[in-house]
């Protein structure tokens, strides 16, 4: 009788342990594969819808955290093996489905913040090609030259074509104290700081789908913002083409 009771207790213990382990595994799987985005749409223009999913690994993060160690992009087409790609994680990932070149096939734009404030971001463009997710290059300026000039001015030259002159006279006291200038004369050659894209968004330019980028232009440090560079780009099936450039200067509010 004792033996039968012991066997029954052992069996009950094993069943309970298995159930607990199964629940833990399910919870862990849910955390490491949190569904961030899901949409069913035709991205290849073949009259068949694909399921697009973005999942994130937030296994060691609080439940309401927007940080993911790793991201998984998955595109599932009927009767085909899913196209899967892992991407470096970050904060507050967002996925946009867009047609960047007006060819009726849609691309995927993934935006991931590199810090919690969202001041630094990483951007990825993906396209489904023969059931594989292929990363497309991002817009990038071919050449940027910049330097401070005498008389509290600075010069920014883009692609050796467009030149912008900043009047920094209202910052003269600040720059004199820091030793950049002495009575309006530049002490040594110093370049401006052009930060990476803080924004890439879909827009229109001359009746074409375009991408508009925004970058911070800074003086001696990133926080010393003197303006923003805005650029408009279109895709020509092989590369991004710069269509328009605009510089917005920022007034100095220091003493």
Coordinates of N, CA, C and O in Angstrom, one line a residue, residues 32-188:
X32 N 10.5 36.0 -25.7 CA 11.6 36.1 -26.6 C 11.1 36.3 -28.1 O 11.9 36.6 -29.0
X33 N 9.8 36.2 -28.3 CA 9.3 36.3 -29.6 C 8.0 37.2 -29.5 O 7.0 36.9 -30.1
X34 N 8.2 38.4 -28.9 CA 7.1 39.3 -28.8 C 6.7 39.9 -30.1 O 7.6 40.4 -30.8
X35 N 5.5 39.8 -30.5 CA 5.0 40.3 -31.7 C 4.9 41.8 -31.6 O 4.1 42.3 -30.9
X36 N 5.7 42.5 -32.5 CA 5.7 44.0 -32.5 C 4.8 44.5 -33.6 O 4.1 45.5 -33.4
X37 N 4.8 43.9 -34.7 CA 4.1 44.3 -35.9 C 3.6 43.1 -36.7 O 4.4 42.2 -36.8
X38 N 2.4 43.2 -37.2 CA 1.9 42.2 -38.1 C 0.9 42.8 -39.1 O 0.0 43.6 -38.7
X39 N 1.1 42.5 -40.4 CA 0.2 43.0 -41.4 C 0.2 42.0 -42.6 O 1.3 41.5 -43.0
X40 N -0.9 41.8 -43.2 CA -1.0 40.9 -44.3 C -1.4 41.8 -45.5 O -2.4 42.4 -45.6
X41 N -0.4 41.8 -46.5 CA -0.6 42.6 -47.7 C 0.2 42.0 -48.8 O 1.1 41.2 -48.6
X42 N -0.1 42.5 -50.0 CA 0.7 42.0 -51.2 C 1.8 43.0 -51.4 O 1.6 44.1 -51.9
X43 N 3.0 42.5 -51.2 CA 4.2 43.4 -51.3 C 4.9 43.2 -52.6 O 5.8 43.9 -53.0
X44 N 4.6 42.1 -53.3 CA 5.4 41.7 -54.5 C 4.5 41.9 -55.8 O 5.0 41.6 -56.9
X45 N 3.3 42.4 -55.7 CA 2.5 42.8 -56.8 C 2.2 41.5 -57.7 O 2.2 41.6 -58.9
X46 N 1.9 40.4 -57.0 CA 1.6 39.2 -57.7 C 0.2 38.7 -57.4 O -0.2 37.5 -57.6
X47 N -0.6 39.6 -56.8 CA -2.0 39.3 -56.4 C -2.1 38.2 -55.3 O -3.1 37.6 -55.1
X48 N -1.0 38.0 -54.6 CA -1.0 37.1 -53.4 C -0.5 37.9 -52.2 O 0.6 38.5 -52.3
X49 N -1.2 37.8 -51.1 CA -0.8 38.5 -49.9 C 0.3 37.7 -49.1 O 0.3 36.5 -49.1
X50 N 1.2 38.5 -48.6 CA 2.2 38.0 -47.7 C 1.9 38.4 -46.2 O 1.4 39.5 -46.0
X51 N 2.3 37.6 -45.3 CA 2.2 38.0 -43.9 C 3.5 38.5 -43.4 O 4.5 37.8 -43.5
X52 N 3.5 39.8 -43.0 CA 4.8 40.5 -42.6 C 4.7 40.6 -41.1 O 3.7 41.1 -40.5
X53 N 5.7 40.1 -40.4 CA 5.8 40.1 -39.0 C 7.1 40.6 -38.5 O 8.2 40.3 -39.1
X54 N 7.1 41.4 -37.4 CA 8.3 41.9 -36.7 C 8.2 41.4 -35.3 O 7.2 41.8 -34.6
X55 N 9.2 40.6 -34.9 CA 9.2 40.1 -33.5 C 10.5 40.6 -32.8 O 11.5 40.9 -33.4
X56 N 10.4 40.6 -31.5 CA 11.6 41.1 -30.7 C 11.9 40.2 -29.5 O 11.0 39.6 -28.9
X57 N 13.2 40.1 -29.2 CA 13.6 39.4 -28.0 C 13.8 40.3 -26.9 O 14.7 41.1 -26.7
X58 N 12.8 40.3 -26.0 CA 12.8 41.1 -24.8 C 12.8 40.2 -23.5 O 12.2 40.6 -22.5
X59 N 13.4 39.1 -23.6 CA 13.3 38.1 -22.6 C 13.8 38.5 -21.2 O 13.3 38.1 -20.2
X60 N 14.8 39.4 -21.1 CA 15.3 39.8 -19.8 C 14.9 41.3 -19.5 O 15.6 41.9 -18.7
X61 N 13.9 41.8 -20.1 CA 13.4 43.1 -19.9 C 12.1 43.1 -19.2 O 11.3 42.2 -19.2
X62 N 11.8 44.2 -18.5 CA 10.4 44.4 -17.9 C 9.4 44.3 -18.9 O 9.6 44.6 -20.1
X63 N 8.2 43.9 -18.5 CA 7.1 43.6 -19.4 C 6.7 44.8 -20.3 O 6.4 44.7 -21.5
X64 N 6.8 46.0 -19.8 CA 6.4 47.2 -20.5 C 7.6 47.9 -21.2 O 7.5 49.0 -21.7
X65 N 8.8 47.2 -21.2 CA 10.0 47.8 -21.8 C 9.8 47.8 -23.4 O 9.2 47.0 -24.0
X66 N 10.4 48.9 -24.0 CA 10.4 49.0 -25.4 C 11.8 48.7 -26.0 O 12.1 49.0 -27.2
X67 N 12.6 48.0 -25.2 CA 13.9 47.6 -25.7 C 14.0 46.1 -26.0 O 13.4 45.3 -25.3
X68 N 14.6 45.8 -27.2 CA 14.7 44.4 -27.6 C 16.2 44.1 -27.9 O 16.8 44.9 -28.7
X69 N 16.7 43.0 -27.4 CA 18.1 42.6 -27.7 C 18.3 42.3 -29.2 O 19.3 42.5 -29.7
X70 N 17.3 41.7 -29.8 CA 17.4 41.3 -31.2 C 16.0 41.3 -31.8 O 15.0 41.1 -31.1
X71 N 16.0 41.6 -33.1 CA 14.7 41.7 -33.8 C 14.7 40.7 -34.9 O 15.7 40.3 -35.5
X72 N 13.5 40.1 -35.2 CA 13.3 39.1 -36.2 C 12.3 39.6 -37.2 O 11.1 39.9 -36.8
X73 N 12.7 39.7 -38.5 CA 11.7 40.1 -39.5 C 11.4 38.9 -40.3 O 12.2 38.1 -40.8
X74 N 10.1 38.6 -40.4 CA 9.6 37.4 -41.1 C 8.5 37.7 -42.1 O 7.5 38.4 -41.8
X75 N 8.7 37.2 -43.3 CA 7.7 37.4 -44.4 C 7.3 36.0 -44.9 O 8.1 35.2 -45.3
X76 N 6.0 35.7 -44.8 CA 5.5 34.4 -45.1 C 4.6 34.5 -46.3 O 3.6 35.2 -46.3
X77 N 4.9 33.7 -47.3 CA 4.1 33.6 -48.5 C 3.5 32.3 -48.6 O 4.2 31.2 -48.3
X78 N 2.3 32.2 -49.1 CA 1.6 30.9 -49.2 C 2.4 29.9 -50.0 O 2.9 30.2 -51.1
X79 N 2.5 28.7 -49.4 CA 3.2 27.5 -50.1 C 4.7 27.7 -50.2 O 5.4 26.9 -50.8
X80 N 5.2 28.8 -49.7 CA 6.7 29.0 -49.7 C 7.3 29.0 -48.3 O 6.6 29.3 -47.3
X81 N 8.5 28.7 -48.2 CA 9.2 28.7 -46.9 C 9.3 30.2 -46.5 O 9.7 31.1 -47.3
X82 N 9.1 30.5 -45.2 CA 9.2 31.9 -44.8 C 10.6 32.5 -45.0 O 11.6 31.8 -44.8
X83 N 10.6 33.8 -45.3 CA 11.8 34.5 -45.4 C 12.1 35.2 -44.1 O 11.2 36.0 -43.6
X84 N 13.2 34.8 -43.4 CA 13.5 35.3 -42.1 C 14.8 36.0 -42.0 O 15.8 35.5 -42.6
X85 N 14.9 37.1 -41.3 CA 16.1 37.8 -41.2 C 16.2 38.4 -39.7 O 15.2 39.0 -39.3
X86 N 17.4 38.3 -39.1 CA 17.5 38.9 -37.8 C 18.3 40.2 -37.9 O 19.2 40.3 -38.7
X87 N 17.9 41.1 -37.1 CA 18.4 42.5 -37.1 C 18.8 42.9 -35.7 O 18.2 42.5 -34.7
X88 N 19.9 43.7 -35.6 CA 20.3 44.2 -34.3 C 19.2 44.9 -33.6 O 18.5 45.6 -34.2
X89 N 19.1 44.7 -32.3 CA 18.0 45.2 -31.5 C 18.2 46.7 -31.2 O 19.1 47.4 -31.6
X90 N 17.2 47.2 -30.3 CA 17.3 48.6 -29.9 C 15.9 49.0 -29.3 O 15.2 48.1 -28.9
X91 N 15.7 50.2 -29.2 CA 14.5 50.7 -28.6 C 13.4 51.1 -29.6 O 13.7 51.5 -30.7
X92 N 12.2 50.8 -29.2 CA 11.0 51.3 -30.0 C 11.0 51.0 -31.5 O 10.9 52.0 -32.3
X93 N 11.2 49.8 -31.9 CA 11.3 49.5 -33.3 C 9.9 49.7 -34.0 O 8.9 49.5 -33.5
X94 N 10.0 50.3 -35.3 CA 8.8 50.5 -36.1 C 9.1 50.1 -37.5 O 10.1 50.3 -38.0
X95 N 8.1 49.4 -38.0 CA 8.2 48.9 -39.4 C 7.1 49.6 -40.3 O 6.0 49.6 -39.9
X96 N 7.6 50.0 -41.5 CA 6.7 50.7 -42.4 C 6.8 49.9 -43.7 O 7.9 49.6 -44.2
X97 N 5.6 49.7 -44.4 CA 5.6 49.0 -45.7 C 5.3 50.0 -46.7 O 4.2 50.7 -46.7
X98 N 6.3 50.3 -47.6 CA 6.1 51.3 -48.6 C 6.7 50.9 -50.0 O 7.5 50.0 -50.1
X99 N 6.2 51.6 -51.0 CA 6.8 51.4 -52.3 C 7.7 52.6 -52.6 O 7.2 53.7 -52.8
X100 N 9.0 52.4 -52.5 CA 9.9 53.5 -52.5 C 10.3 54.0 -54.0 O 10.9 55.1 -54.1
X101 N 9.9 53.2 -55.0 CA 10.3 53.6 -56.3 C 9.1 53.6 -57.3 O 9.3 53.5 -58.5
X102 N 7.9 53.5 -56.8 CA 6.7 53.6 -57.6 C 6.6 52.5 -58.7 O 6.1 52.6 -59.8
X103 N 7.1 51.3 -58.3 CA 7.0 50.1 -59.2 C 6.0 49.1 -58.8 O 5.9 48.0 -59.3
X104 N 5.1 49.5 -57.8 CA 4.0 48.8 -57.3 C 4.5 47.6 -56.5 O 3.6 46.7 -56.1
X105 N 5.7 47.5 -56.2 CA 6.2 46.5 -55.3 C 6.7 47.2 -54.0 O 7.4 48.3 -54.1
X106 N 6.4 46.7 -52.9 CA 6.6 47.4 -51.6 C 7.9 46.9 -50.9 O 8.2 45.7 -51.0
X107 N 8.5 47.9 -50.3 CA 9.7 47.6 -49.5 C 9.4 47.8 -48.0 O 8.3 48.3 -47.7
X108 N 10.3 47.3 -47.2 CA 10.1 47.4 -45.7 C 11.1 48.4 -45.1 O 12.3 48.2 -45.4
X109 N 10.7 49.4 -44.4 CA 11.5 50.3 -43.8 C 11.4 50.1 -42.3 O 10.4 50.2 -41.7
X110 N 12.6 49.7 -41.7 CA 12.6 49.4 -40.2 C 13.4 50.5 -39.6 O 14.5 50.8 -39.9
X111 N 12.8 51.1 -38.5 CA 13.5 52.2 -37.8 C 13.6 51.7 -36.3 O 12.7 51.2 -35.7
X112 N 14.9 51.8 -35.8 CA 15.2 51.3 -34.5 C 16.0 52.4 -33.8 O 17.0 52.8 -34.3
X113 N 15.5 52.8 -32.6 CA 16.3 53.8 -31.8 C 17.5 53.2 -31.1 O 17.3 52.1 -30.5
X114 N 18.6 53.9 -31.2 CA 19.8 53.4 -30.6 C 19.9 53.7 -29.1 O 20.7 53.1 -28.3
X115 N 19.1 54.7 -28.7 CA 19.0 55.1 -27.2 C 17.6 55.3 -26.8 O 16.7 55.4 -27.7
X116 N 17.4 55.4 -25.5 CA 16.0 55.4 -25.0 C 15.3 56.7 -25.4 O 14.1 56.8 -25.6
X117 N 16.1 57.8 -25.5 CA 15.5 59.1 -25.9 C 15.1 59.2 -27.3 O 14.3 60.1 -27.7
X118 N 15.6 58.3 -28.2 CA 15.3 58.3 -29.6 C 16.0 59.3 -30.4 O 15.6 59.6 -31.5
X119 N 17.1 59.9 -29.8 CA 17.9 60.9 -30.5 C 18.8 60.3 -31.6 O 19.3 61.0 -32.5
X120 N 19.1 59.0 -31.4 CA 20.0 58.3 -32.4 C 19.2 57.1 -32.9 O 18.7 56.3 -32.1
X121 N 19.2 57.0 -34.2 CA 18.4 55.9 -34.8 C 19.1 55.2 -35.9 O 20.0 55.7 -36.5
X122 N 18.8 53.9 -36.1 CA 19.3 53.1 -37.2 C 18.1 52.8 -38.1 O 17.0 52.5 -37.7
X123 N 18.4 52.9 -39.4 CA 17.4 52.7 -40.4 C 17.8 51.5 -41.4 O 19.0 51.4 -41.7
X124 N 16.8 50.7 -41.7 CA 17.1 49.6 -42.6 C 16.0 49.5 -43.7 O 14.8 49.7 -43.4
X125 N 16.4 49.3 -44.9 CA 15.5 49.0 -46.0 C 15.6 47.6 -46.5 O 16.7 47.1 -46.7
X126 N 14.5 46.9 -46.6 CA 14.5 45.5 -47.0 C 13.6 45.3 -48.2 O 12.5 46.0 -48.3
X127 N 13.9 44.4 -49.1 CA 13.1 44.0 -50.2 C 13.0 42.5 -50.3 O 14.1 41.8 -50.1
X128 N 11.9 42.0 -50.7 CA 11.7 40.5 -50.9 C 12.1 40.2 -52.3 O 11.4 40.6 -53.2
X129 N 13.2 39.4 -52.5 CA 13.7 39.0 -53.8 C 13.8 37.5 -53.8 O 14.6 36.9 -53.0
X130 N 13.0 36.8 -54.7 CA 13.1 35.4 -54.8 C 13.0 34.7 -53.4 O 13.7 33.8 -53.1
X131 N 12.0 35.2 -52.6 CA 11.7 34.7 -51.3 C 12.9 34.8 -50.3 O 13.0 34.1 -49.3
X132 N 13.7 35.8 -50.6 CA 14.8 36.2 -49.6 C 14.7 37.7 -49.3 O 14.4 38.5 -50.1
X133 N 14.9 38.0 -48.0 CA 14.9 39.4 -47.6 C 16.3 40.0 -47.8 O 17.2 39.5 -47.2
X134 N 16.3 40.9 -48.7 CA 17.6 41.5 -49.1 C 17.6 43.0 -48.6 O 16.7 43.7 -48.8
X135 N 18.7 43.3 -47.9 CA 18.8 44.7 -47.4 C 19.3 45.6 -48.5 O 20.3 45.4 -49.2
X136 N 18.6 46.7 -48.7 CA 19.0 47.7 -49.6 C 19.8 48.8 -48.9 O 19.7 49.0 -47.7
X137 N 20.7 49.4 -49.7 CA 21.5 50.5 -49.1 C 20.7 51.7 -48.7 O 19.6 51.9 -49.3
X138 N 21.1 52.4 -47.8 CA 20.4 53.6 -47.3 C 21.0 54.9 -48.1 O 22.1 54.8 -48.6
X139 N 20.2 55.9 -48.1 CA 20.7 57.2 -48.7 C 22.0 57.6 -48.0 O 22.1 57.5 -46.8
X140 N 22.9 58.1 -48.7 CA 24.2 58.6 -48.1 C 24.8 59.6 -48.9 O 25.0 59.5 -50.1
X141 N 25.2 60.7 -48.3 CA 25.9 61.8 -49.0 C 27.3 61.3 -49.4 O 28.0 60.7 -48.7
X142 N 27.6 61.6 -50.7 CA 28.9 61.1 -51.2 C 30.1 61.9 -50.6 O 31.1 61.3 -50.3
X143 N 29.9 63.1 -50.3 CA 31.0 63.9 -49.8 C 30.5 65.1 -49.0 O 29.6 65.9 -49.5
X144 N 31.0 65.3 -47.8 CA 30.6 66.5 -47.0 C 31.9 67.1 -46.5 O 32.7 66.4 -45.8
X145 N 32.1 68.4 -46.8 CA 33.3 69.1 -46.2 C 32.8 70.3 -45.4 O 31.8 71.0 -45.8
X146 N 33.4 70.5 -44.3 CA 33.0 71.6 -43.4 C 34.2 72.1 -42.6 O 35.1 71.4 -42.4
X147 N 34.1 73.4 -42.3 CA 35.1 74.1 -41.5 C 34.6 75.4 -41.0 O 33.8 76.1 -41.6
X148 N 35.2 75.7 -39.8 CA 35.0 77.1 -39.3 C 35.8 78.0 -40.1 O 36.9 77.7 -40.5
X149 N 35.4 79.3 -40.1 CA 36.1 80.3 -40.9 C 36.3 81.5 -40.0 O 35.6 81.7 -38.9
X150 N 37.2 82.4 -40.3 CA 37.3 83.7 -39.6 C 36.0 84.4 -39.5 O 35.1 84.2 -40.3
X151 N 36.0 85.4 -38.6 CA 34.8 86.3 -38.4 C 33.6 85.5 -38.0 O 32.5 85.9 -38.4
X152 N 33.8 84.5 -37.2 CA 32.7 83.7 -36.6 C 31.7 83.1 -37.7 O 30.5 83.3 -37.6
X153 N 32.3 82.5 -38.7 CA 31.5 81.9 -39.8 C 31.9 80.5 -39.9 O 33.0 80.0 -39.4
X154 N 31.1 79.7 -40.6 CA 31.4 78.3 -40.9 C 30.9 77.9 -42.3 O 29.9 78.5 -42.7
X155 N 31.5 77.0 -42.9 CA 31.2 76.6 -44.3 C 30.9 75.1 -44.3 O 31.6 74.3 -43.7
X156 N 29.8 74.8 -45.1 CA 29.4 73.4 -45.3 C 29.3 73.2 -46.8 O 28.5 73.9 -47.5
X157 N 30.1 72.3 -47.3 CA 30.0 72.0 -48.7 C 29.5 70.6 -49.0 O 30.1 69.6 -48.4
X158 N 28.5 70.4 -49.8 CA 27.9 69.1 -50.0 C 28.1 68.6 -51.4 O 27.8 69.3 -52.4
X159 N 28.7 67.4 -51.5 CA 29.0 66.8 -52.8 C 29.8 67.7 -53.7 O 29.7 67.6 -54.9
X160 N 30.6 68.6 -53.1 CA 31.5 69.5 -53.8 C 30.7 70.4 -54.8 O 31.3 71.0 -55.7
X161 N 29.4 70.6 -54.5 CA 28.6 71.4 -55.4 C 27.9 72.5 -54.6 O 28.0 73.7 -55.0
X162 N 27.1 72.2 -53.6 CA 26.4 73.1 -52.9 C 27.1 73.6 -51.6 O 27.6 72.8 -50.8
X163 N 27.2 74.9 -51.4 CA 28.0 75.5 -50.3 C 27.1 76.4 -49.5 O 26.3 77.2 -50.0
X164 N 27.1 76.2 -48.2 CA 26.3 77.0 -47.3 C 27.3 77.7 -46.3 O 28.2 77.0 -45.7
X165 N 27.0 78.9 -46.0 CA 27.8 79.7 -45.0 C 26.9 80.0 -43.8 O 25.8 80.6 -43.9
X166 N 27.4 79.6 -42.6 CA 26.7 79.9 -41.4 C 27.3 81.2 -40.8 O 28.5 81.3 -40.7
X167 N 26.4 82.1 -40.3 CA 26.9 83.3 -39.6 C 26.7 82.9 -38.1 O 25.6 82.8 -37.6
X168 N 27.8 82.8 -37.4 CA 27.8 82.4 -36.0 C 28.2 83.5 -35.1 O 28.7 83.3 -34.0
X169 N 27.9 84.8 -35.5 CA 28.3 85.9 -34.7 C 27.7 85.9 -33.4 O 28.3 86.4 -32.4
X170 N 26.4 85.5 -33.3 CA 25.8 85.5 -32.0 C 26.3 84.5 -31.0 O 26.0 84.5 -29.8
X171 N 27.3 83.6 -31.4 CA 28.0 82.7 -30.5 C 29.4 83.1 -30.2 O 30.2 82.3 -29.7
X172 N 29.7 84.3 -30.6 CA 31.1 84.7 -30.6 C 31.7 84.7 -29.1 O 32.9 84.2 -29.0
X173 N 30.9 85.1 -28.1 CA 31.5 85.1 -26.8 C 31.7 83.6 -26.3 O 32.7 83.4 -25.7
X174 N 30.8 82.8 -26.7 CA 30.9 81.3 -26.3 C 32.2 80.7 -27.0 O 33.0 80.1 -26.3
X175 N 32.4 81.0 -28.2 CA 33.6 80.4 -28.9 C 34.9 81.1 -28.5 O 35.9 80.4 -28.5
X176 N 34.8 82.4 -28.2 CA 36.0 83.0 -27.7 C 36.5 82.4 -26.3 O 37.6 82.2 -26.1
X177 N 35.5 82.2 -25.4 CA 35.8 81.6 -24.1 C 36.4 80.2 -24.3 O 37.3 79.8 -23.5
X178 N 35.9 79.4 -25.3 CA 36.4 78.1 -25.5 C 37.7 78.0 -26.3 O 38.3 77.0 -26.4
X179 N 38.1 79.2 -26.7 CA 39.4 79.2 -27.4 C 39.4 78.9 -28.9 O 40.5 78.7 -29.5
X180 N 38.2 78.8 -29.4 CA 38.1 78.5 -30.9 C 38.6 79.7 -31.7 O 39.2 79.6 -32.7
X181 N 38.2 80.9 -31.2 CA 38.5 82.2 -31.8 C 39.3 83.1 -30.8 O 39.2 83.0 -29.6
X182 N 40.1 84.0 -31.4 CA 40.7 85.0 -30.7 C 40.5 86.3 -31.5 O 41.0 86.5 -32.5
X183 N 39.6 87.2 -30.9 CA 39.2 88.4 -31.6 C 38.8 88.2 -33.0 O 39.1 88.9 -33.9
X184 N 38.0 87.1 -33.2 CA 37.4 86.8 -34.5 C 38.3 86.0 -35.4 O 37.8 85.7 -36.5
X185 N 39.5 85.8 -35.0 CA 40.4 85.0 -35.8 C 40.4 83.5 -35.3 O 40.5 83.3 -34.1
X186 N 40.2 82.6 -36.3 CA 40.2 81.2 -36.0 C 41.6 80.7 -35.5 O 42.6 81.0 -36.2
X187 N 41.7 80.1 -34.3 CA 42.9 79.7 -33.7 C 43.6 78.5 -34.5 O 44.8 78.5 -34.7
X188 N 42.7 77.5 -34.9 CA 43.2 76.4 -35.6 C 42.1 75.8 -36.5 O 40.9 76.0 -36.1

